[in-house]
Amino acid sequence: NAGVTQTPKFQVLKTGQSMTLQCAQDMNHNSMYWYRQDPGMGLRLIYYSASEGTTDKGEVPNGYNVSRLNKREFSLRLESAAPSQTSVYFCASISGQPFGAFFGQGTRLTVV
Amino acid sequence: GQQVMQIPQYQHVQEGEDFTTYCNSSTTLSNIQWYKQRPGGHPVFLIQLVKSGEVKKQKRLTFQFGEAKKNSSLHITATQTTDVGTYFCAVVSGSARQLTFGSGTQLTVLP
């Protein structure tokens, strides 16, 4: 059981470049989330998805887009990366039961 | 989504001392979850509380949900170096199950 898998683990981008962070879960969870974590800022919610084909904005959605094409996968896209988007990005999923979220290992993104 | 405030932001304790972190909301919460994140790692779910006044224990960790369901606490008895990390509270809200985290308390345990 892999749980939540994020790729890539590390990435360096130049300002203005685009990239997609991939996330997949094999636990048949309905809800999936993308967070960014900056030092001293905790986990800030970027986007979330309650089910396939639906997405909602979180606290800090500007500069990002997401796609939930199927139940397993939830991708995060940076169309034109900025240095302010340097952060650690976490994907998570949660079942419909009253259990906690499972997190991926994180993607450490640096924009130069 | 519902917002939660967490204090303190940092806590340094000597090994063997107790530790408590608090999570507060201005609105009534339907649930509260607690997570631990080790340095360089990802958050790991510890527990969920849903009932008013609920108290749950996991070995040296005690979790409480306030009577008014507006606050919660995590207490660690006799800390060990393995307790080092950041502890987050979080709340699931709305039909779309938005999961919002508090700012976390970073615990350092001095040997």
mmCIF file with all atom_site columns, C-alpha atoms in Angstrom, chain A residues 29-97:
data_model
loop_
_atom_site.group_PDB
_atom_site.id
_atom_site.type_symbol
_atom_site.label_atom_id
_atom_site.label_alt_id
_atom_site.label_comp_id
_atom_site.label_asym_id
_atom_site.label_entity_id
_atom_site.label_seq_id
_atom_site.pdbx_PDB_ins_code
_atom_site.Cartn_x
_atom_site.Cartn_y
_atom_site.Cartn_z
_atom_site.occupancy
_atom_site.B_iso_or_equiv
_atom_site.pdbx_formal_charge
_atom_site.auth_seq_id
_atom_site.auth_comp_id
_atom_site.auth_asym_id
_atom_site.auth_atom_id
_atom_site.pdbx_PDB_model_num
ATOM 1  C CA . HIS A 1 29 ? -10.290 8.518  -0.612  1.00 0.00 ? 29 HIS A CA 1
ATOM 2  C CA . ASN A 1 30 ? -12.778 11.088 -1.815  1.00 0.00 ? 30 ASN A CA 1
ATOM 3  C CA . SER A 1 31 ? -11.149 14.297 -0.555  1.00 0.00 ? 31 SER A CA 1
ATOM 4  C CA . MET A 1 32 ? -7.704  15.517 -1.592  1.00 0.00 ? 32 MET A CA 1
ATOM 5  C CA . TYR A 1 33 ? -5.741  18.629 -0.687  1.00 0.00 ? 33 TYR A CA 1
ATOM 6  C CA . TRP A 1 34 ? -2.731  20.685 -1.659  1.00 0.00 ? 34 TRP A CA 1
ATOM 7  C CA . TYR A 1 35 ? -0.832  22.674 0.976   1.00 0.00 ? 35 TYR A CA 1
ATOM 8  C CA . ARG A 1 36 ? 2.256   24.800 1.026   1.00 0.00 ? 36 ARG A CA 1
ATOM 9  C CA . GLN A 1 37 ? 4.479   25.044 4.063   1.00 0.00 ? 37 GLN A CA 1
ATOM 10 C CA . ASP A 1 38 ? 6.813   27.960 4.647   1.00 0.00 ? 38 ASP A CA 1
ATOM 11 C CA . PRO A 1 39 ? 9.006   28.382 7.738   1.00 0.00 ? 39 PRO A CA 1
ATOM 12 C CA . GLY A 1 40 ? 6.919   29.693 10.598  1.00 0.00 ? 40 GLY A CA 1
ATOM 13 C CA . MET A 1 41 ? 3.728   29.738 8.513   1.00 0.00 ? 41 MET A CA 1
ATOM 14 C CA . GLY A 1 42 ? 2.336   26.308 9.176   1.00 0.00 ? 42 GLY A CA 1
ATOM 15 C CA . LEU A 1 43 ? 0.334   24.495 6.490   1.00 0.00 ? 43 LEU A CA 1
ATOM 16 C CA . ARG A 1 44 ? -1.652  26.772 4.228   1.00 0.00 ? 44 ARG A CA 1
ATOM 17 C CA . LEU A 1 45 ? -4.362  25.301 2.057   1.00 0.00 ? 45 LEU A CA 1
ATOM 18 C CA . ILE A 1 46 ? -4.026  26.074 -1.657  1.00 0.00 ? 46 ILE A CA 1
ATOM 19 C CA . TYR A 1 47 ? -6.839  24.026 -3.222  1.00 0.00 ? 47 TYR A CA 1
ATOM 20 C CA . TYR A 1 48 ? -8.911  21.045 -2.271  1.00 0.00 ? 48 TYR A CA 1
ATOM 21 C CA . SER A 1 49 ? -11.242 18.598 -3.963  1.00 0.00 ? 49 SER A CA 1
ATOM 22 C CA . ALA A 1 50 ? -14.166 16.782 -2.393  1.00 0.00 ? 50 ALA A CA 1
ATOM 23 C CA . SER A 1 51 ? -14.606 14.401 -5.313  1.00 0.00 ? 51 SER A CA 1
ATOM 24 C CA . GLU A 1 52 ? -13.623 13.713 -8.899  1.00 0.00 ? 52 GLU A CA 1
ATOM 25 C CA . GLY A 1 53 ? -14.269 16.726 -11.092 1.00 0.00 ? 53 GLY A CA 1
ATOM 26 C CA . THR A 1 54 ? -14.774 19.223 -8.255  1.00 0.00 ? 54 THR A CA 1
ATOM 27 C CA . THR A 1 55 ? -12.245 21.661 -6.816  1.00 0.00 ? 55 THR A CA 1
ATOM 28 C CA . ASP A 1 56 ? -12.403 24.564 -4.357  1.00 0.00 ? 56 ASP A CA 1
ATOM 29 C CA . LYS A 1 57 ? -10.041 27.388 -3.496  1.00 0.00 ? 57 LYS A CA 1
ATOM 30 C CA . GLY A 1 58 ? -8.314  27.387 -0.143  1.00 0.00 ? 58 GLY A CA 1
ATOM 31 C CA . GLU A 1 59 ? -6.516  30.223 1.653   1.00 0.00 ? 59 GLU A CA 1
ATOM 32 C CA . VAL A 1 60 ? -3.757  30.895 -0.904  1.00 0.00 ? 60 VAL A CA 1
ATOM 33 C CA . PRO A 1 61 ? -4.912  29.874 -4.420  1.00 0.00 ? 61 PRO A CA 1
ATOM 34 C CA . ASN A 1 62 ? -3.387  32.742 -6.419  1.00 0.00 ? 62 ASN A CA 1
ATOM 35 C CA . GLY A 1 63 ? -0.769  31.599 -8.909  1.00 0.00 ? 63 GLY A CA 1
ATOM 36 C CA . TYR A 1 64 ? -1.931  27.981 -8.879  1.00 0.00 ? 64 TYR A CA 1
ATOM 37 C CA . ASN A 1 65 ? -4.344  25.753 -10.743 1.00 0.00 ? 65 ASN A CA 1
ATOM 38 C CA . VAL A 1 66 ? -5.458  22.227 -9.962  1.00 0.00 ? 66 VAL A CA 1
ATOM 39 C CA . SER A 1 67 ? -6.982  19.305 -11.749 1.00 0.00 ? 67 SER A CA 1
ATOM 40 C CA . ARG A 1 68 ? -8.878  16.315 -10.323 1.00 0.00 ? 68 ARG A CA 1
ATOM 41 C CA . LEU A 1 69 ? -9.396  14.131 -13.371 1.00 0.00 ? 69 LEU A CA 1
ATOM 42 C CA . ASN A 1 70 ? -10.137 10.954 -11.443 1.00 0.00 ? 70 ASN A CA 1
ATOM 43 C CA . LYS A 1 71 ? -10.503 9.764  -7.882  1.00 0.00 ? 71 LYS A CA 1
ATOM 44 C CA . ARG A 1 72 ? -6.840  8.824  -7.498  1.00 0.00 ? 72 ARG A CA 1
ATOM 45 C CA . GLU A 1 73 ? -5.031  11.851 -8.864  1.00 0.00 ? 73 GLU A CA 1
ATOM 46 C CA . PHE A 1 74 ? -4.926  15.539 -7.935  1.00 0.00 ? 74 PHE A CA 1
ATOM 47 C CA . SER A 1 75 ? -2.355  17.700 -9.676  1.00 0.00 ? 75 SER A CA 1
ATOM 48 C CA . LEU A 1 76 ? -1.141  21.214 -8.879  1.00 0.00 ? 76 LEU A CA 1
ATOM 49 C CA . ARG A 1 77 ? 0.108   23.483 -11.653 1.00 0.00 ? 77 ARG A CA 1
ATOM 50 C CA . LEU A 1 78 ? 2.245   26.590 -11.460 1.00 0.00 ? 78 LEU A CA 1
ATOM 51 C CA . GLU A 1 79 ? 1.749   28.432 -14.742 1.00 0.00 ? 79 GLU A CA 1
ATOM 52 C CA . SER A 1 80 ? 4.447   31.076 -14.246 1.00 0.00 ? 80 SER A CA 1
ATOM 53 C CA . ALA A 1 81 ? 6.592   30.375 -11.217 1.00 0.00 ? 81 ALA A CA 1
ATOM 54 C CA . ALA A 1 82 ? 7.657   33.227 -8.937  1.00 0.00 ? 82 ALA A CA 1
ATOM 55 C CA . PRO A 1 83 ? 10.273  33.264 -6.143  1.00 0.00 ? 83 PRO A CA 1
ATOM 56 C CA . SER A 1 84 ? 7.410   33.730 -3.648  1.00 0.00 ? 84 SER A CA 1
ATOM 57 C CA . GLN A 1 85 ? 6.285   30.219 -4.563  1.00 0.00 ? 85 GLN A CA 1
ATOM 58 C CA . THR A 1 86 ? 9.462   28.707 -3.137  1.00 0.00 ? 86 THR A CA 1
ATOM 59 C CA . SER A 1 87 ? 8.108   26.347 -0.520  1.00 0.00 ? 87 SER A CA 1
ATOM 60 C CA . VAL A 1 88 ? 7.474   22.762 0.473   1.00 0.00 ? 88 VAL A CA 1
ATOM 61 C CA . TYR A 1 89 ? 4.280   21.445 -1.082  1.00 0.00 ? 89 TYR A CA 1
ATOM 62 C CA . PHE A 1 90 ? 2.266   18.645 0.462   1.00 0.00 ? 90 PHE A CA 1
ATOM 63 C CA . CYS A 1 91 ? -0.561  16.652 -1.000  1.00 0.00 ? 91 CYS A CA 1
ATOM 64 C CA . ALA A 1 92 ? -3.001  14.902 1.341   1.00 0.00 ? 92 ALA A CA 1
ATOM 65 C CA . SER A 1 93 ? -6.112  12.783 1.171   1.00 0.00 ? 93 SER A CA 1
ATOM 66 C CA . ILE A 1 94 ? -8.828  11.857 3.638   1.00 0.00 ? 94 ILE A CA 1
ATOM 67 C CA . SER A 1 95 ? -11.545 9.250  3.624   1.00 0.00 ? 95 SER A CA 1
ATOM 68 C CA . GLY A 1 96 ? -15.209 9.879  4.257   1.00 0.00 ? 96 GLY A CA 1
ATOM 69 C CA . GLN A 1 97 ? -14.834 8.258  7.662   1.00 0.00 ? 97 GLN A CA 1
#
